[in-house]
């Protein structure tokens, strides 16, 4: 019996160790992404000090590779003054991200690529309203005057693109720190149909998604 127990102990000790679980690896530097987020905390305990910004993947130059847009914060001690956070856009050149010049001060809370439209919900200086940019297809964007009707002045948090009325045009749902807004695309211009659709939730919303 003693030999049997010893044999069992030896056999148990010879069992192979379970395979190691691969952990997360930091590859941003190797990929060429050089970006440091600024939360702007100034010791005043603003609510937005606790929130990160956004980022988006999109093929803005239409070369078949996903590019990335990263949103920066700003110095909250100048909350009521002028500021110009520098957001960075990177173009994917065969699995390597290359920094591209992007106009400072375009403070996006989110960015969506859908049928040549790019939507920029408002930032902390929200009286300027949301801004809409048309993709020129050559690596540049042009601001659409009046945001084509989608210039909501709420504190924008996110945006979802989807064809909610099934007419073939991309519609927009903008989430806010406050009432959300639904815009119907009427062929190049947007119409606020929030009240009619009953989706103007007045509470704090962050992100949204259209499900089909």
Coordinates of C-alpha atoms in Angstrom, one line a residue:
X1 CA 0.0 0.0 0.0
X2 CA 2.9 2.4 0.8
X3 CA 4.5 1.7 -2.6
X4 CA 1.1 2.4 -4.3
X5 CA 0.7 5.7 -2.5
X6 CA 4.2 6.8 -3.3
X7 CA 3.7 5.9 -7.0
X8 CA 0.5 7.9 -7.1
X9 CA 2.2 10.9 -5.6
X10 CA 5.1 10.7 -8.1
X11 CA 2.7 10.4 -11.0
X12 CA 0.7 13.3 -9.9
X13 CA 3.9 15.4 -9.6
X14 CA 4.7 14.5 -13.2
X15 CA 1.6 16.0 -14.7
X16 CA 2.4 18.9 -17.1
X17 CA 1.7 22.4 -15.9
X18 CA -1.4 24.1 -17.4
X19 CA -0.5 26.4 -20.3
X20 CA 0.2 30.0 -19.4
X21 CA -2.6 32.4 -20.1
X22 CA -1.3 35.1 -22.4
X23 CA -1.4 38.5 -20.9
X24 CA -2.0 41.9 -22.4
X25 CA 0.9 43.5 -24.2
X26 CA 1.5 47.2 -24.7
X27 CA 2.3 47.7 -28.4
X28 CA 1.4 51.4 -28.9
X29 CA 5.0 52.6 -29.1
X30 CA 6.0 49.9 -31.5
X31 CA 3.0 50.7 -33.7
X32 CA 3.9 54.4 -33.8
X33 CA 1.1 55.8 -31.6
X34 CA 2.6 58.7 -29.6
X35 CA -0.3 60.2 -27.7
X36 CA -0.7 61.2 -24.0
X37 CA -4.2 62.1 -22.8
X38 CA -4.5 65.4 -20.8
X39 CA -7.3 65.2 -18.2
X40 CA -6.6 68.8 -17.1
X41 CA -7.3 68.2 -13.5
X42 CA -6.7 71.5 -11.6
X43 CA -7.8 70.5 -8.1
X44 CA -11.3 72.0 -8.5
X45 CA -12.9 68.6 -8.7
X46 CA -14.8 69.2 -11.9
X47 CA -16.9 66.3 -12.9
X48 CA -15.2 66.0 -16.3
X49 CA -11.8 65.5 -14.5
X50 CA -13.0 61.9 -13.9
X51 CA -14.0 61.1 -17.4
X52 CA -11.7 60.0 -20.2
X53 CA -12.1 61.2 -23.8
X54 CA -12.9 59.1 -26.8
X55 CA -11.3 57.5 -29.9
X56 CA -12.5 56.1 -33.1
X57 CA -11.4 53.7 -35.8
X58 CA -12.3 54.7 -39.4
X59 CA -10.8 54.4 -42.9
X60 CA -10.8 58.2 -43.5
X61 CA -8.5 58.0 -46.5
X62 CA -10.4 55.0 -48.0
X63 CA -7.4 52.8 -48.5
X64 CA -8.9 49.7 -46.9
X65 CA -7.0 50.2 -43.6
X66 CA -8.5 51.4 -40.4
X67 CA -7.1 54.7 -39.1
X68 CA -7.5 56.0 -35.6
X69 CA -8.6 59.4 -34.2
X70 CA -7.7 60.2 -30.6
X71 CA -9.4 62.9 -28.5
X72 CA -7.5 65.0 -26.0
X73 CA -8.6 67.0 -23.0
X74 CA -7.5 70.5 -22.0
X75 CA -6.4 72.6 -19.0
X76 CA -9.5 72.9 -16.8
X77 CA -8.1 76.0 -15.1
X78 CA -8.9 77.8 -18.3
X79 CA -12.4 76.4 -18.5
X80 CA -13.9 79.8 -19.2
X81 CA -11.1 81.0 -21.4
X82 CA -9.7 80.0 -24.7
X83 CA -8.1 76.6 -25.2
X84 CA -6.9 74.5 -28.1
X85 CA -6.5 70.8 -27.3
X86 CA -4.5 69.0 -29.9
X87 CA -6.2 65.9 -31.2
X88 CA -4.2 63.5 -33.2
X89 CA -5.2 61.5 -36.2
X90 CA -3.1 58.5 -37.4
X91 CA -3.2 56.9 -40.8
X92 CA -2.5 53.2 -41.1
X93 CA 0.4 52.6 -43.5
X94 CA 0.5 48.8 -43.7
X95 CA 0.1 48.1 -40.0
X96 CA 2.1 51.2 -38.9
X97 CA 0.4 54.3 -37.6
X98 CA 1.7 57.6 -38.9
X99 CA 0.8 60.9 -37.3
X100 CA -1.1 63.3 -39.6
X101 CA -1.5 67.0 -39.1
X102 CA -5.0 67.8 -37.8
X103 CA -6.4 71.2 -37.2
X104 CA -6.1 72.1 -33.5
X105 CA -9.2 73.0 -31.6
X106 CA -11.5 70.4 -33.3
X107 CA -12.5 69.1 -30.0
X108 CA -14.4 65.9 -30.9
X109 CA -16.1 63.8 -28.2
X110 CA -16.6 61.1 -30.9
X111 CA -16.1 60.5 -34.5
X112 CA -18.2 58.3 -36.8
X113 CA -17.5 57.4 -40.4
X114 CA -20.7 56.6 -42.4
X115 CA -21.3 57.3 -46.1
X116 CA -18.7 60.2 -46.2
X117 CA -20.1 61.9 -43.1
X118 CA -18.1 62.5 -40.0
X119 CA -20.0 63.8 -36.9
X120 CA -18.4 65.8 -34.1
X121 CA -20.6 66.1 -31.0
X122 CA -20.1 69.3 -29.0
X123 CA -17.4 69.8 -26.4
X124 CA -17.4 71.9 -23.2
X125 CA -17.8 75.1 -25.2
X126 CA -21.1 73.7 -26.4
X127 CA -22.8 77.0 -27.5
X128 CA -20.9 76.4 -30.8
X129 CA -22.9 73.3 -31.3
X130 CA -22.1 70.0 -33.0
X131 CA -20.1 70.2 -36.1
X132 CA -20.3 68.0 -39.2
X133 CA -17.4 67.3 -41.5
X134 CA -17.6 65.8 -45.0
X135 CA -14.8 63.5 -46.0
X136 CA -13.2 64.7 -49.2
X137 CA -11.9 61.3 -50.0
X138 CA -8.3 62.7 -50.3
X139 CA -7.4 62.7 -46.6
X140 CA -9.0 66.1 -45.9
X141 CA -12.3 67.1 -44.3
X142 CA -14.6 70.1 -45.0
X143 CA -16.9 71.5 -42.4
X144 CA -20.5 71.5 -43.5
X145 CA -22.2 74.8 -42.8
X146 CA -24.7 74.6 -40.0
X147 CA -23.9 71.0 -39.5
X148 CA -26.5 70.2 -42.1
X149 CA -29.2 70.7 -39.4
X150 CA -27.4 68.5 -36.8
X151 CA -25.9 71.4 -34.8
X152 CA -27.3 70.5 -31.4
X153 CA -25.8 72.7 -28.6
X154 CA -26.0 70.2 -25.8
X155 CA -23.0 68.7 -24.0
X156 CA -22.4 65.9 -26.4
X157 CA -21.2 62.6 -25.1
X158 CA -21.5 60.2 -28.1
X159 CA -23.1 59.5 -31.4
X160 CA -24.6 56.5 -33.2
X161 CA -25.2 56.2 -36.9
X162 CA -27.9 54.0 -38.3
X163 CA -30.8 53.9 -40.7
X164 CA -33.7 53.9 -38.2
X165 CA -36.4 54.6 -40.8
X166 CA -35.0 52.2 -43.3
X167 CA -34.9 54.7 -46.2
X168 CA -31.3 54.0 -47.1
X169 CA -29.8 57.2 -45.5
X170 CA -27.7 57.2 -42.4
X171 CA -29.5 58.9 -39.5
X172 CA -27.9 60.2 -36.2
X173 CA -28.6 59.7 -32.6
X174 CA -26.6 62.1 -30.4
X175 CA -26.3 61.4 -26.6
X176 CA -25.8 64.3 -24.3
X177 CA -25.4 65.2 -20.7
X178 CA -29.0 66.1 -20.8
X179 CA -31.7 65.4 -23.5
X180 CA -30.6 63.2 -26.4
X181 CA -31.4 64.1 -30.0
X182 CA -32.4 62.0 -32.9
X183 CA -31.7 63.4 -36.4
X184 CA -33.4 61.9 -39.5
X185 CA -31.4 62.2 -42.7
X186 CA -33.5 63.7 -45.4
X187 CA -31.0 63.4 -48.2
X188 CA -28.1 65.7 -47.3
X189 CA -29.8 67.6 -44.4
X190 CA -30.8 66.4 -41.0
X191 CA -34.2 67.0 -39.2
X192 CA -34.7 66.8 -35.5
X193 CA -37.4 64.1 -34.9
X194 CA -36.6 63.4 -31.3
X195 CA -40.0 64.4 -29.9
X196 CA -41.9 62.5 -32.6
X197 CA -39.8 59.4 -32.0
X198 CA -40.0 59.7 -28.2
X199 CA -36.3 59.1 -27.6
X200 CA -35.2 62.4 -25.9
X201 CA -34.2 60.9 -22.6
X202 CA -33.2 63.9 -20.4
X203 CA -30.8 62.0 -18.2
X204 CA -27.0 61.6 -18.6
X205 CA -26.3 59.3 -21.6
X206 CA -22.8 58.3 -22.8
X207 CA -22.9 56.1 -25.8
X208 CA -25.5 54.5 -28.1
X209 CA -25.8 51.8 -30.7
X210 CA -28.3 50.9 -33.4
X211 CA -29.2 47.2 -33.3
X212 CA -30.6 45.5 -36.4

